[in-house]
mmCIF file of C-alpha atoms and ligand atoms in Angstrom:
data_model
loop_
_atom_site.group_PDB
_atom_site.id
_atom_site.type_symbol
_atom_site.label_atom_id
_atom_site.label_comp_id
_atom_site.label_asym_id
_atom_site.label_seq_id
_atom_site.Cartn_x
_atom_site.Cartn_y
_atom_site.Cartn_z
ATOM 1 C CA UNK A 1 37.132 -27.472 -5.911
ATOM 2 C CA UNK A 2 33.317 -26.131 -5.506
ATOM 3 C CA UNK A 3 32.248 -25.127 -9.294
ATOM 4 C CA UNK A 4 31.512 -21.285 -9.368
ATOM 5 C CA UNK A 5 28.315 -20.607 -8.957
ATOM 6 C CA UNK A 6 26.830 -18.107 -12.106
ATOM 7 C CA UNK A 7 23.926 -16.495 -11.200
ATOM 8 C CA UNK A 8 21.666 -15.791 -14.938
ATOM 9 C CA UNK A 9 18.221 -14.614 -15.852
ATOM 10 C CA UNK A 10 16.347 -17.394 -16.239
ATOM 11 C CA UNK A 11 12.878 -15.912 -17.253
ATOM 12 C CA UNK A 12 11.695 -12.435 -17.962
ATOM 13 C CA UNK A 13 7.717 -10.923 -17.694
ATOM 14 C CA UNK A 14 6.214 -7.318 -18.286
ATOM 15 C CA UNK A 15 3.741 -5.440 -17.849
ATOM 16 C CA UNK A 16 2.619 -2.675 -19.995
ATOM 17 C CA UNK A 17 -0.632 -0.120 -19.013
ATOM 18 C CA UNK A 18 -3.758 0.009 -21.489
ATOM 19 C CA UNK A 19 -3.700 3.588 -22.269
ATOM 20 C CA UNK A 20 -1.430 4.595 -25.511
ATOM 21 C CA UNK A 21 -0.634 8.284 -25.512
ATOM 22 C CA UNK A 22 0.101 9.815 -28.614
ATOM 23 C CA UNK A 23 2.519 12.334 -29.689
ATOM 24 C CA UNK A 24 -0.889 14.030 -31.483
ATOM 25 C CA UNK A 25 -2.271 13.573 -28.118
ATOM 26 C CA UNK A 26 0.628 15.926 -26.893
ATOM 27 C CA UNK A 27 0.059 18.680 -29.644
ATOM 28 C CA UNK A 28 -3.154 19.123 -27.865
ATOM 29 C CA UNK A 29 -1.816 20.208 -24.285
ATOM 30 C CA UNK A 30 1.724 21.521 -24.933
ATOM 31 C CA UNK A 31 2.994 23.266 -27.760
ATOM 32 C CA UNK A 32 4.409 21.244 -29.369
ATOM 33 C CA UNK A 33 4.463 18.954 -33.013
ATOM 34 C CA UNK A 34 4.892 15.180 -33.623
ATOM 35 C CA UNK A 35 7.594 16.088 -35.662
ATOM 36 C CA UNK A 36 9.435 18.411 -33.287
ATOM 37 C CA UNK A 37 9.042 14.885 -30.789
ATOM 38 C CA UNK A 38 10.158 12.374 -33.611
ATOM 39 C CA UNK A 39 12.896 14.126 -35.205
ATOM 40 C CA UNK A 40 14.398 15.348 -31.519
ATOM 41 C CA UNK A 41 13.556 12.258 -29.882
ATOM 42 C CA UNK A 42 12.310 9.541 -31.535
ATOM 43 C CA UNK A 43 9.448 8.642 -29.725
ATOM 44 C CA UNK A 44 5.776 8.731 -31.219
ATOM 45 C CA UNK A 45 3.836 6.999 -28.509
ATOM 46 C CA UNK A 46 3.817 5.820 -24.751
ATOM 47 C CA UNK A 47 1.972 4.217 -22.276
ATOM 48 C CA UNK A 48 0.281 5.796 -19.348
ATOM 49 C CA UNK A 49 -1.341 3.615 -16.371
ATOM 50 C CA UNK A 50 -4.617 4.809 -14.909
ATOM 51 C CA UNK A 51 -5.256 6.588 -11.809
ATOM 52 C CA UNK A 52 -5.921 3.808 -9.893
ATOM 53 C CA UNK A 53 -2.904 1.483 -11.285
ATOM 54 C CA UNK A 54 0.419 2.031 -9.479
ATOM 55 C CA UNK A 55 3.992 1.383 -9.271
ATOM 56 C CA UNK A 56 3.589 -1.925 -7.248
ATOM 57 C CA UNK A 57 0.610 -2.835 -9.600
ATOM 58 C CA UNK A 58 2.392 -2.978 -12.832
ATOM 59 C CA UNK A 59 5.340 -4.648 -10.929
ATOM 60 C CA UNK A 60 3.302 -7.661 -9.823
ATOM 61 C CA UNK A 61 1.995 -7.933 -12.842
ATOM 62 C CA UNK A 62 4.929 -7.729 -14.557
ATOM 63 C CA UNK A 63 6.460 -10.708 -11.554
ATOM 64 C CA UNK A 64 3.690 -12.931 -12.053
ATOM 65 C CA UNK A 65 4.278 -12.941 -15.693
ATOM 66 C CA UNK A 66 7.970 -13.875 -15.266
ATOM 67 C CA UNK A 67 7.264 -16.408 -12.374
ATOM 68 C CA UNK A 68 5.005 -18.351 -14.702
ATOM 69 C CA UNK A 69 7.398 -17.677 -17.193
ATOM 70 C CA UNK A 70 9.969 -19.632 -15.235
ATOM 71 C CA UNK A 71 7.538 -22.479 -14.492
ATOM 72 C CA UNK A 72 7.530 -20.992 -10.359
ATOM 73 C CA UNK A 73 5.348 -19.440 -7.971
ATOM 74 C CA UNK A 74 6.315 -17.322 -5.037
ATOM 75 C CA UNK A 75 6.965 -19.482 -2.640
ATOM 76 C CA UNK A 76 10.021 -20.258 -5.165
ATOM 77 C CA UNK A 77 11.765 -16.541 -4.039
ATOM 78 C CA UNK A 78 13.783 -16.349 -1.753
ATOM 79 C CA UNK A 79 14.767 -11.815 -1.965
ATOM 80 C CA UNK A 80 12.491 -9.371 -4.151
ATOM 81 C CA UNK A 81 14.703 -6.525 -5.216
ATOM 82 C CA UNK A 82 12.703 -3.688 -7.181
ATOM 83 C CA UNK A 83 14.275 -1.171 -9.233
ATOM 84 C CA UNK A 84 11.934 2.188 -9.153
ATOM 85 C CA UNK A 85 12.504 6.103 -9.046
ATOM 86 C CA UNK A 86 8.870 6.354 -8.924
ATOM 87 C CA UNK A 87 7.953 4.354 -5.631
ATOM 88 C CA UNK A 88 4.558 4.200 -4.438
ATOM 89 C CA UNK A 89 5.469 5.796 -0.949
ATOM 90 C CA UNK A 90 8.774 7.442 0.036
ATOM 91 C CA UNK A 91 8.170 4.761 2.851
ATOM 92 C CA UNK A 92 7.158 1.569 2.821
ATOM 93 C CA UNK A 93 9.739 -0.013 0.068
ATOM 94 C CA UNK A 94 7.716 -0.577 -3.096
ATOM 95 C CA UNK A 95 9.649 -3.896 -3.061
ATOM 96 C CA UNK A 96 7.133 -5.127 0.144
ATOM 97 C CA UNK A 97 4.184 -4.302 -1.374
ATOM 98 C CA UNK A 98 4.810 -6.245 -4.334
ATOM 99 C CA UNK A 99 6.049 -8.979 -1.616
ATOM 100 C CA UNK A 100 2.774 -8.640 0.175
ATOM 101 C CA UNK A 101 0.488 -8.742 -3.356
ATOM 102 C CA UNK A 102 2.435 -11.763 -4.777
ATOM 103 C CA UNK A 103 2.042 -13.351 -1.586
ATOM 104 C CA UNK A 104 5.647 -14.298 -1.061
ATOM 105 C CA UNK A 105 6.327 -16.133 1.894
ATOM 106 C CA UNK A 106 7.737 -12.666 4.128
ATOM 107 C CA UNK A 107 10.929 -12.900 1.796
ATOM 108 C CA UNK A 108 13.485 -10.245 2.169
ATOM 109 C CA UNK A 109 12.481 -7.137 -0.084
ATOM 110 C CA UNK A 110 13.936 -3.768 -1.098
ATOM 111 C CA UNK A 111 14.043 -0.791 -3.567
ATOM 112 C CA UNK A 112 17.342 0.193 -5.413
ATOM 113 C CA UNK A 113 17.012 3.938 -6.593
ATOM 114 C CA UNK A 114 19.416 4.343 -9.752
ATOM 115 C CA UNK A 115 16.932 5.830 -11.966
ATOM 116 C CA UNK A 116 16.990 5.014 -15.539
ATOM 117 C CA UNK A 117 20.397 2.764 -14.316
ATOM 118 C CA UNK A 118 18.099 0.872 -11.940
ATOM 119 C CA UNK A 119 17.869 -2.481 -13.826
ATOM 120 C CA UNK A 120 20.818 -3.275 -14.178
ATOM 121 C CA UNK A 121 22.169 -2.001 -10.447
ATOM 122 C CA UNK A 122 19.673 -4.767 -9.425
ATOM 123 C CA UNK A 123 20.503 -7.666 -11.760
ATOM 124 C CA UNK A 124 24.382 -6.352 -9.880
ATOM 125 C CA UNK A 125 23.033 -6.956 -6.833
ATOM 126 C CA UNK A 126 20.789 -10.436 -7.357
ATOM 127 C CA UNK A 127 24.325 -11.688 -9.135
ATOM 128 C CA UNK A 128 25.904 -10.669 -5.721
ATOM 129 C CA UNK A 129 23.483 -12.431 -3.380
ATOM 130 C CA UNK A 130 23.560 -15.210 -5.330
ATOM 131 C CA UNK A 131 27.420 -16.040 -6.343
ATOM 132 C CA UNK A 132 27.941 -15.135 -2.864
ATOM 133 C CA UNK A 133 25.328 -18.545 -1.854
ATOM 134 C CA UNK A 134 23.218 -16.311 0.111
ATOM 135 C CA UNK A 135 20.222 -16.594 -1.946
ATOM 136 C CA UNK A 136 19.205 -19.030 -4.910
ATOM 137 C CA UNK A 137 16.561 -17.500 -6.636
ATOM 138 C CA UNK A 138 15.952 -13.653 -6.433
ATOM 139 C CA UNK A 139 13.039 -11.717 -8.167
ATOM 140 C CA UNK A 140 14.104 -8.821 -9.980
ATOM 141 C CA UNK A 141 11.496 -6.286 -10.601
ATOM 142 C CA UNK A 142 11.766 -2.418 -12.323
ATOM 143 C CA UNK A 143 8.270 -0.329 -12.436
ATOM 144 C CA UNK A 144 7.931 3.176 -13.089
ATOM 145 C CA UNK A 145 4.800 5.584 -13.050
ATOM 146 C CA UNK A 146 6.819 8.082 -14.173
ATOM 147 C CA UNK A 147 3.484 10.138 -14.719
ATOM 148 C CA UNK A 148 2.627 10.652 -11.405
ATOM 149 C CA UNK A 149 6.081 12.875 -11.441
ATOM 150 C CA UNK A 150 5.156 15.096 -14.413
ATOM 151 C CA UNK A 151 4.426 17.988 -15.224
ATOM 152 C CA UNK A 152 2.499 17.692 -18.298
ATOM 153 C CA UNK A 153 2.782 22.080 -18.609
ATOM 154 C CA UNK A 154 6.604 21.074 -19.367
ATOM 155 C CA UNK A 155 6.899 20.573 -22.861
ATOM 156 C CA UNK A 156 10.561 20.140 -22.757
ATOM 157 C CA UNK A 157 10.020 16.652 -20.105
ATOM 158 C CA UNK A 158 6.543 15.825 -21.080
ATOM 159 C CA UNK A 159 6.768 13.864 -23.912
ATOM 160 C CA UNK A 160 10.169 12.508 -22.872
ATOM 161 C CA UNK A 161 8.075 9.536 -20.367
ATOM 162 C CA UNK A 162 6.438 6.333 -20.059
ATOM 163 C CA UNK A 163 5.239 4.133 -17.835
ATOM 164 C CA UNK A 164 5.435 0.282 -17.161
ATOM 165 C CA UNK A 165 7.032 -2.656 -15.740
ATOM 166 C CA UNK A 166 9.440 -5.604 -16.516
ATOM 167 C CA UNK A 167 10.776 -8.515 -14.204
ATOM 168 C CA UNK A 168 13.161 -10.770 -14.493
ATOM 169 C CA UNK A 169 13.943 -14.133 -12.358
ATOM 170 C CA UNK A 170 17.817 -14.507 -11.496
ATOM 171 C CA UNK A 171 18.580 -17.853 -10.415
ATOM 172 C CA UNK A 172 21.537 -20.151 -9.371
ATOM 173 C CA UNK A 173 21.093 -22.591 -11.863
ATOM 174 C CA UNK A 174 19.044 -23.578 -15.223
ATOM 175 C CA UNK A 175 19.048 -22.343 -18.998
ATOM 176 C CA UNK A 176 19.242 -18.368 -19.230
ATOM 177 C CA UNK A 177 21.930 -15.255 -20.047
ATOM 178 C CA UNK A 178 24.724 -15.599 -17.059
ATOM 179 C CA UNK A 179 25.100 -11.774 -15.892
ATOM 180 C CA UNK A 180 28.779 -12.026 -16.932
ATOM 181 C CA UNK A 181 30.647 -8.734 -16.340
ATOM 182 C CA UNK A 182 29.240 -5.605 -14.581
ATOM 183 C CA UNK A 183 30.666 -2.604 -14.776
ATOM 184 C CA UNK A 184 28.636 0.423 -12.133
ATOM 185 C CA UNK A 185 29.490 4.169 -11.650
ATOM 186 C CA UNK A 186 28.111 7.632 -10.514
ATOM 187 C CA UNK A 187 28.824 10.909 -9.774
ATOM 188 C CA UNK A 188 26.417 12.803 -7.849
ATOM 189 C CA UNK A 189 28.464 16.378 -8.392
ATOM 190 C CA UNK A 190 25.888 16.156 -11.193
ATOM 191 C CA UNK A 191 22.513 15.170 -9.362
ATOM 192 C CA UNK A 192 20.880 18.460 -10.010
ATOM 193 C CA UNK A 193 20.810 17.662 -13.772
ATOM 194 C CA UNK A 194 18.227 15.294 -13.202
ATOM 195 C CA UNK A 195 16.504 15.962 -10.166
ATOM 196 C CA UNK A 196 12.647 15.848 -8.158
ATOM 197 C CA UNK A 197 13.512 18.745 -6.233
ATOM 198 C CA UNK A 198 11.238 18.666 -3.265
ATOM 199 C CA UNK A 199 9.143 15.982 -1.353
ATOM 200 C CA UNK A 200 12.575 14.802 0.637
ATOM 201 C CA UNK A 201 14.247 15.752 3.659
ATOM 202 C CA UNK A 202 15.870 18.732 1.901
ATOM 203 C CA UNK A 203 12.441 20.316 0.926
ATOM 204 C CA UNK A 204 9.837 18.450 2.591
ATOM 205 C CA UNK A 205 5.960 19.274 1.318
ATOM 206 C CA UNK A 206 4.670 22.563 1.590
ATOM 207 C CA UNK A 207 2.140 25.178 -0.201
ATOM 208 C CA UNK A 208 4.861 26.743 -1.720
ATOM 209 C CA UNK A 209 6.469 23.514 -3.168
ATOM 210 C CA UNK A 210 3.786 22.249 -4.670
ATOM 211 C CA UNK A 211 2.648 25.922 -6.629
ATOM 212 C CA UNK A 212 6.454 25.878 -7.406
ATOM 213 C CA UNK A 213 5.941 22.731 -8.690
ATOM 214 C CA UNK A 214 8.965 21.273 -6.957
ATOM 215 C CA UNK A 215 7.615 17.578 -7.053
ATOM 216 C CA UNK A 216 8.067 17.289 -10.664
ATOM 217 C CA UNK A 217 10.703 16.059 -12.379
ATOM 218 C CA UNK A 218 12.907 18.682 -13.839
ATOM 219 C CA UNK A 219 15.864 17.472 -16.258
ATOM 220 C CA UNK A 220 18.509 19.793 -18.168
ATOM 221 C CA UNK A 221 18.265 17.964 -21.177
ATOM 222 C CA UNK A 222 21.129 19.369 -23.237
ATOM 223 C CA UNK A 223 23.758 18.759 -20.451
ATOM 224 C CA UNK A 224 22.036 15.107 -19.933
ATOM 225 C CA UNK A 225 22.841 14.339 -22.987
ATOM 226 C CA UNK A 226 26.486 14.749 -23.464
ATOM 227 C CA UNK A 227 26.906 13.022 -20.447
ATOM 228 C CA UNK A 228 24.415 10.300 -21.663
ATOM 229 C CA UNK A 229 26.805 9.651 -24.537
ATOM 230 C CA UNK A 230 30.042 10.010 -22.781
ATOM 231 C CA UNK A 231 29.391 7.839 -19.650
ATOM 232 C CA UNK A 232 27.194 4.919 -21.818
ATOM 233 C CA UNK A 233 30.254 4.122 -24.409
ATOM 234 C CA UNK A 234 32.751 4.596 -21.342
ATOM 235 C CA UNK A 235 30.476 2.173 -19.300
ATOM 236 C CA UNK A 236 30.423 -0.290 -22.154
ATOM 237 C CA UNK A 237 34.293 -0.152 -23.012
ATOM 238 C CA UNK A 238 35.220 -1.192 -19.538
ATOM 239 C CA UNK A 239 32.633 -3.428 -19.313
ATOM 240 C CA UNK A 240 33.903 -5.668 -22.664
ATOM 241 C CA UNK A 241 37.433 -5.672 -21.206
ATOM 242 C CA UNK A 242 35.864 -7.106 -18.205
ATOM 243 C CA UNK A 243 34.183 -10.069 -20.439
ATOM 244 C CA UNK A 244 37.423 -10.491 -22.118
ATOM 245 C CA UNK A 245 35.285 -9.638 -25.704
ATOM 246 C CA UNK A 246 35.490 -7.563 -28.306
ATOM 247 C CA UNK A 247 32.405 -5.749 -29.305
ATOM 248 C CA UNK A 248 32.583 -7.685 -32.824
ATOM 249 C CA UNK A 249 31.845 -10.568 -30.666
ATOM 250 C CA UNK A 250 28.349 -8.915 -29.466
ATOM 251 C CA UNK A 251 25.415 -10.234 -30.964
ATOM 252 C CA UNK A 252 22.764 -7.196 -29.646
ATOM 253 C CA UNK A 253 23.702 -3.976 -27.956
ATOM 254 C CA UNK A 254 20.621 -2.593 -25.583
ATOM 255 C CA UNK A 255 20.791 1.125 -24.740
ATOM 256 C CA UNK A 256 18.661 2.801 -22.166
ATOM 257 C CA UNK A 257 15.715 4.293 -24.276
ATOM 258 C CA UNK A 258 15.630 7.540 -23.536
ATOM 259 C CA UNK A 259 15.993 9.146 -26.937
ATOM 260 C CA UNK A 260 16.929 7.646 -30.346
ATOM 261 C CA UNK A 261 19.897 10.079 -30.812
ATOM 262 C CA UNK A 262 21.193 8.566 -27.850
ATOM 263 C CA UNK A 263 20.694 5.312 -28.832
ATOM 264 C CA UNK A 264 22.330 5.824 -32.263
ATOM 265 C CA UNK A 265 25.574 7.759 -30.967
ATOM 266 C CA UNK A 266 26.416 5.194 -28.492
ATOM 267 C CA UNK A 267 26.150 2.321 -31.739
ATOM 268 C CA UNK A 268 28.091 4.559 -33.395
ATOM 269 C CA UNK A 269 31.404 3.923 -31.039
ATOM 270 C CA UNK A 270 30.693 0.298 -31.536
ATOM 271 C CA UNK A 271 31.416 -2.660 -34.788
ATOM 272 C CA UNK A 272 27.771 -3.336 -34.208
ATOM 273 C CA UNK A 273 25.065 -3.293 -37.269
ATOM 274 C CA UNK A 274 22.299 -1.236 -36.360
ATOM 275 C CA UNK A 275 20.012 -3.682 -36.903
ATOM 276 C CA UNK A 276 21.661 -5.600 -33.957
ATOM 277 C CA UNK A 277 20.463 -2.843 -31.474
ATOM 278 C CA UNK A 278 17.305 -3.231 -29.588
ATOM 279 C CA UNK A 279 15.022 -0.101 -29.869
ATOM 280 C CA UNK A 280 11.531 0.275 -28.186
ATOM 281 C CA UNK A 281 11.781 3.971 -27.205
ATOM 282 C CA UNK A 282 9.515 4.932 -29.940
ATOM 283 C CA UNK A 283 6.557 2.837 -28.746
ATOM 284 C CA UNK A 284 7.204 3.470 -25.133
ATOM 285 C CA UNK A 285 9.286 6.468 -24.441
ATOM 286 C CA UNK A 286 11.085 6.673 -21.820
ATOM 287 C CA UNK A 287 10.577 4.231 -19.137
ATOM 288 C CA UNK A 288 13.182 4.771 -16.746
ATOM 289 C CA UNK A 289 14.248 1.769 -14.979
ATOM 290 C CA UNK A 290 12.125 -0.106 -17.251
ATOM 291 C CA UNK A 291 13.969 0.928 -20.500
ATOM 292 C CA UNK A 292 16.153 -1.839 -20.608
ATOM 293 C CA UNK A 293 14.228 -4.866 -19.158
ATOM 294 C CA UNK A 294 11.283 -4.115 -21.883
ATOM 295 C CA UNK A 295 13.523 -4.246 -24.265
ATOM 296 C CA UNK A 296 15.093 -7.647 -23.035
ATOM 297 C CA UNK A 297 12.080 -9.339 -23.041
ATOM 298 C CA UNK A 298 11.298 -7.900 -26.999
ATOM 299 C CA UNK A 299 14.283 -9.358 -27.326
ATOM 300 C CA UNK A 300 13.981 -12.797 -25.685
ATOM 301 C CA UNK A 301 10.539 -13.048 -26.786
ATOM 302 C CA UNK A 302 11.422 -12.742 -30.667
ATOM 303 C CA UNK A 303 14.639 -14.665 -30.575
ATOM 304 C CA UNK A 304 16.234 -17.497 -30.622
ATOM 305 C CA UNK A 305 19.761 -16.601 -28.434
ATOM 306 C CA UNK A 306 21.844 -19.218 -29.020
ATOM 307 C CA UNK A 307 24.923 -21.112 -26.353
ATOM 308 C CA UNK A 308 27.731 -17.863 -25.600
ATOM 309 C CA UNK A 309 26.068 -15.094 -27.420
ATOM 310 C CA UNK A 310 26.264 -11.957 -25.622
ATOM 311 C CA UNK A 311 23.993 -8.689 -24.988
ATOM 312 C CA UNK A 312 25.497 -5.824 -23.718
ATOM 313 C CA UNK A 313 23.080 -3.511 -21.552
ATOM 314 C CA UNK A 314 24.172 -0.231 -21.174
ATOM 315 C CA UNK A 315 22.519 2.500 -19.044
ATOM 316 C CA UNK A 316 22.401 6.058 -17.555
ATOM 317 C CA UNK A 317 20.417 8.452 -15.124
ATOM 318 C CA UNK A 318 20.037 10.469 -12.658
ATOM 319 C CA UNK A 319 22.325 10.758 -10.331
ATOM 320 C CA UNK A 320 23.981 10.893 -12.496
ATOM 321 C CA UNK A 321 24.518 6.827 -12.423
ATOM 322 C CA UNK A 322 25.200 4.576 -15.349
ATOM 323 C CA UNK A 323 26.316 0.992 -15.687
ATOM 324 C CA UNK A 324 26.833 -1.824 -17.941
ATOM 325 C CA UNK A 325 26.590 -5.865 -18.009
ATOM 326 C CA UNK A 326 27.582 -8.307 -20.631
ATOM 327 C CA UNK A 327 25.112 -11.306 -20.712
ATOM 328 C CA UNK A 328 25.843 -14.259 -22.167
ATOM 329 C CA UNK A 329 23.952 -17.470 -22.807
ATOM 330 C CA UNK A 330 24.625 -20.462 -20.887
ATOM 331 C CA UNK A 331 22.594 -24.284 -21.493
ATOM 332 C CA UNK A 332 22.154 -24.510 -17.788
HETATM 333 N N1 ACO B 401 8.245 20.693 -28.657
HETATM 334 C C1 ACO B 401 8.730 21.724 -29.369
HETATM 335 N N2 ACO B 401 9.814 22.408 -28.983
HETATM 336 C C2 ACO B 401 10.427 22.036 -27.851
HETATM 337 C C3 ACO B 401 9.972 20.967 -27.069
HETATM 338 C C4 ACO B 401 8.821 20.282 -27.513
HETATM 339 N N3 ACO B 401 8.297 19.230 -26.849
HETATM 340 N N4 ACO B 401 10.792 20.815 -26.006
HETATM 341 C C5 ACO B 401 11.736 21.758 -26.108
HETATM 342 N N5 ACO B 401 11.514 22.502 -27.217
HETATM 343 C C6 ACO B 401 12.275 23.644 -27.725
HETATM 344 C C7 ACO B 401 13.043 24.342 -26.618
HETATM 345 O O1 ACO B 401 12.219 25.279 -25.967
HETATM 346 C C8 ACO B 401 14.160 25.002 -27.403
HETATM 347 O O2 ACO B 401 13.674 26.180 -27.980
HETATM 348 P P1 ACO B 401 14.587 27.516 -27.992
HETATM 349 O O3 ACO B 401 15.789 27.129 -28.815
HETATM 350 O O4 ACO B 401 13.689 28.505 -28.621
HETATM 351 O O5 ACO B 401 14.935 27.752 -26.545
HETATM 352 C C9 ACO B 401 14.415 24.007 -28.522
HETATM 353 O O6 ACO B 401 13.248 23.178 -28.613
HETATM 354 C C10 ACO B 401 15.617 23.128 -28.301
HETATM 355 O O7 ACO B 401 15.534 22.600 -27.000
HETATM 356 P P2 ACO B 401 16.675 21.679 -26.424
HETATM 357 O O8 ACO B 401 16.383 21.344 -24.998
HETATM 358 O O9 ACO B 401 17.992 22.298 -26.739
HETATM 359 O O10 ACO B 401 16.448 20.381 -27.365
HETATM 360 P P3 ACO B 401 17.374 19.147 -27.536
HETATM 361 O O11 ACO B 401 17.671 18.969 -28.947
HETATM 362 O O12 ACO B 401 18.499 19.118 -26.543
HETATM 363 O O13 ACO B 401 16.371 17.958 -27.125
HETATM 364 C C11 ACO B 401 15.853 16.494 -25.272
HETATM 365 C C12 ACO B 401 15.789 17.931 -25.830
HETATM 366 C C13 ACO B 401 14.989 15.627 -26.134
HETATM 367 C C14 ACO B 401 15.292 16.537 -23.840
HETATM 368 C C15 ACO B 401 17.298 15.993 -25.281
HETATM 369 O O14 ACO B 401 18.142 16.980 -24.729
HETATM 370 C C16 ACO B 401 17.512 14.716 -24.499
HETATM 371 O O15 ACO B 401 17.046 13.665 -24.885
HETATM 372 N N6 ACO B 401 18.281 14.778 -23.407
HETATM 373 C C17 ACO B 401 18.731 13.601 -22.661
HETATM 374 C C18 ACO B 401 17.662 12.893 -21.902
HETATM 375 C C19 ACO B 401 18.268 11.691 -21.183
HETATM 376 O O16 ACO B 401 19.247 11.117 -21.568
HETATM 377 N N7 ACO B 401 17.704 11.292 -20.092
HETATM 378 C C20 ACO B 401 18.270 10.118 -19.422
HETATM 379 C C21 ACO B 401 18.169 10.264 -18.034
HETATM 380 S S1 ACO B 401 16.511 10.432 -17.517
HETATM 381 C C22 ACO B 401 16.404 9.583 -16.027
HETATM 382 O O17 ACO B 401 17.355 9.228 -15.415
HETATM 383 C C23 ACO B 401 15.027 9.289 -15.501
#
């Protein structure tokens, strides 16, 4: 019998804008205090791409990086998949610019919108196209400009955000972290927790929306977080039976950054030293669909992961959507 194809992340890249804005840089355009921001949220800086640098900017960047990474250049790709809430047009897909500006060969290309869940509905999907032997090699990209969606008179969202980019290359074979067990959910009862109210078919651009500000992210932040909490260590539990592991057996835990409380009650459910979780949220906020994959590449980047280790990613968003995926490393 055939061997099972496992599709795994073979390489990762990033991209991360110049411009580092401070949580002192806050306290002079909202009221607010860089302890009021550290001690609710954890965060004391972020990054913040110019006016001119976009969504499919930092996501090329952030692909070319991985690509040479992986020792490959576009012509290697066979299906771009690019996880964004903050596309550069409603339409064209994000995913074909970055096609067009990589120069890959008119490969297949598309957006996923699951918000801060984005990364890892993508790596779901790359694992699907490629155990299924549709595709061998599929470039997995997640950029945000999430500042171009706020509203930096909001205290209560503005200092939540960050922008930048992270890519990863999925493949059918070769050294990397086998996507081992997924485990995806949503429930969009709850999309107006999180929500860009206008700009869409339901309230399509006019004078009124934009003095209403209705194309800025809005975000109950109290209710967000309970379900945060709730739907993360759910998403993780099913996700280790799914492996077959314990969570002794994990080596590092990576939450979605969105706020160190977050982070901390969801290690709290889990026999995992706190040292073993991956935190970047307060260098870079929140960064969306790039949460995870920035801190993946940290992660990579610093160590050594040795044969069957596994990382457990575990997300949520708006939606509301959340997910989770055990990786595990595999000698080729
Ligand atoms: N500076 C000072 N005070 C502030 C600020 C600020 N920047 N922002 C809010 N406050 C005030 C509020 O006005 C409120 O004052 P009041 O009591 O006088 O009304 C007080 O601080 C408490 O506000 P809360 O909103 O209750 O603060 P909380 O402790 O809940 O923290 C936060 C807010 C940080 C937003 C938190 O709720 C949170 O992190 N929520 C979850 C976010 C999340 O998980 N997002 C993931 C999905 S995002 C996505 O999908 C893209």
């Amino acid at each position: 019998m055939a061997k099972q194809v496992q599709a795994r992340i073979i390489s990762t890249g990033i991209y991360l804008p110049e411009r580092i804005f401070t949580n002192s840089d806050f306290e002079k355009i909202v009221d607010t205090t860089d302890e009021w921001i550290v001690s609710r949220t954890g965060i004391r800086e972020r990054r913040i791409a110019g006016q001119d640098e976009f969504t499919s900017d930092m996501g090329t960047a952030a692909a070319q990086d991985a690509l040479k990474k992986a020792g490959m250049t576009a012509a290697d790709i066979d299906l771009i998949l690019v996880a964004t809430m903050t596309p550069d047009y409603t339409s064209s897909s994000t995913a074909s610019i970055i096609q067009a500006k990589l120069g890959a060969n008119c490969v297949a290309s598309l957006d996923i919108q699951a918000a801060c869940s984005g990364y890892l509905y993508t790596l779901a999907t790359a694992k699907a196209y490629i155990e299924s032997g549709m595709y061998r090699n599929v470039l997995v990209v997640a950029a945000e400009k999430m500042s171009s969606f706020i509203d930096y008179t909001d205290r209560s969202t503005c200092i939540l955000f960050g922008d930048g980019a992270a890519a990863s290359i999925v493949s059918n074979q070769g050294e990397g972290l086998f996507i081992n067990a997924v485990t995806l959910g949503s429930d969009g009862e709850m999309a107006e927790l999180i929500v860009i109210p206008a700009g869409g078919s339901r309230l399509p651009a006019t004078a009124k929306t934009v003095s209403d500000k209705m194309h800025y992210f809005k975000m109950a932040g109290k209710e967000t977080f309970k379900h945060a909490v709730r739907r993360m260590v759910m998403a993780s539990n099913q996700c280790l039976e799914k492996a077959g592991i314990e969570d002794r057996a994990l080596s590092w835990l990576i939450p979605h950054q969105a706020n160190i409380r977050i982070l901390e009650a969801v290690a709290k459910s889990f026999h995992i030293p706190e040292e073993r979780m991956v935190k970047t949220v307060h260098k870079y906020g929140n960064t969306s669909a790039s949460s995870i994959p920035l801190a993946l590449y940290e992660l990579v980047e610093r160590e050594n992961i040795g044969e069957h280790e596994h990382i457990l990613l575990v997300a949520f968003g708006a939606g509301l959507t959340w997910g989770a995926i055990v990786l595990t490393k595999i000698m080729k």
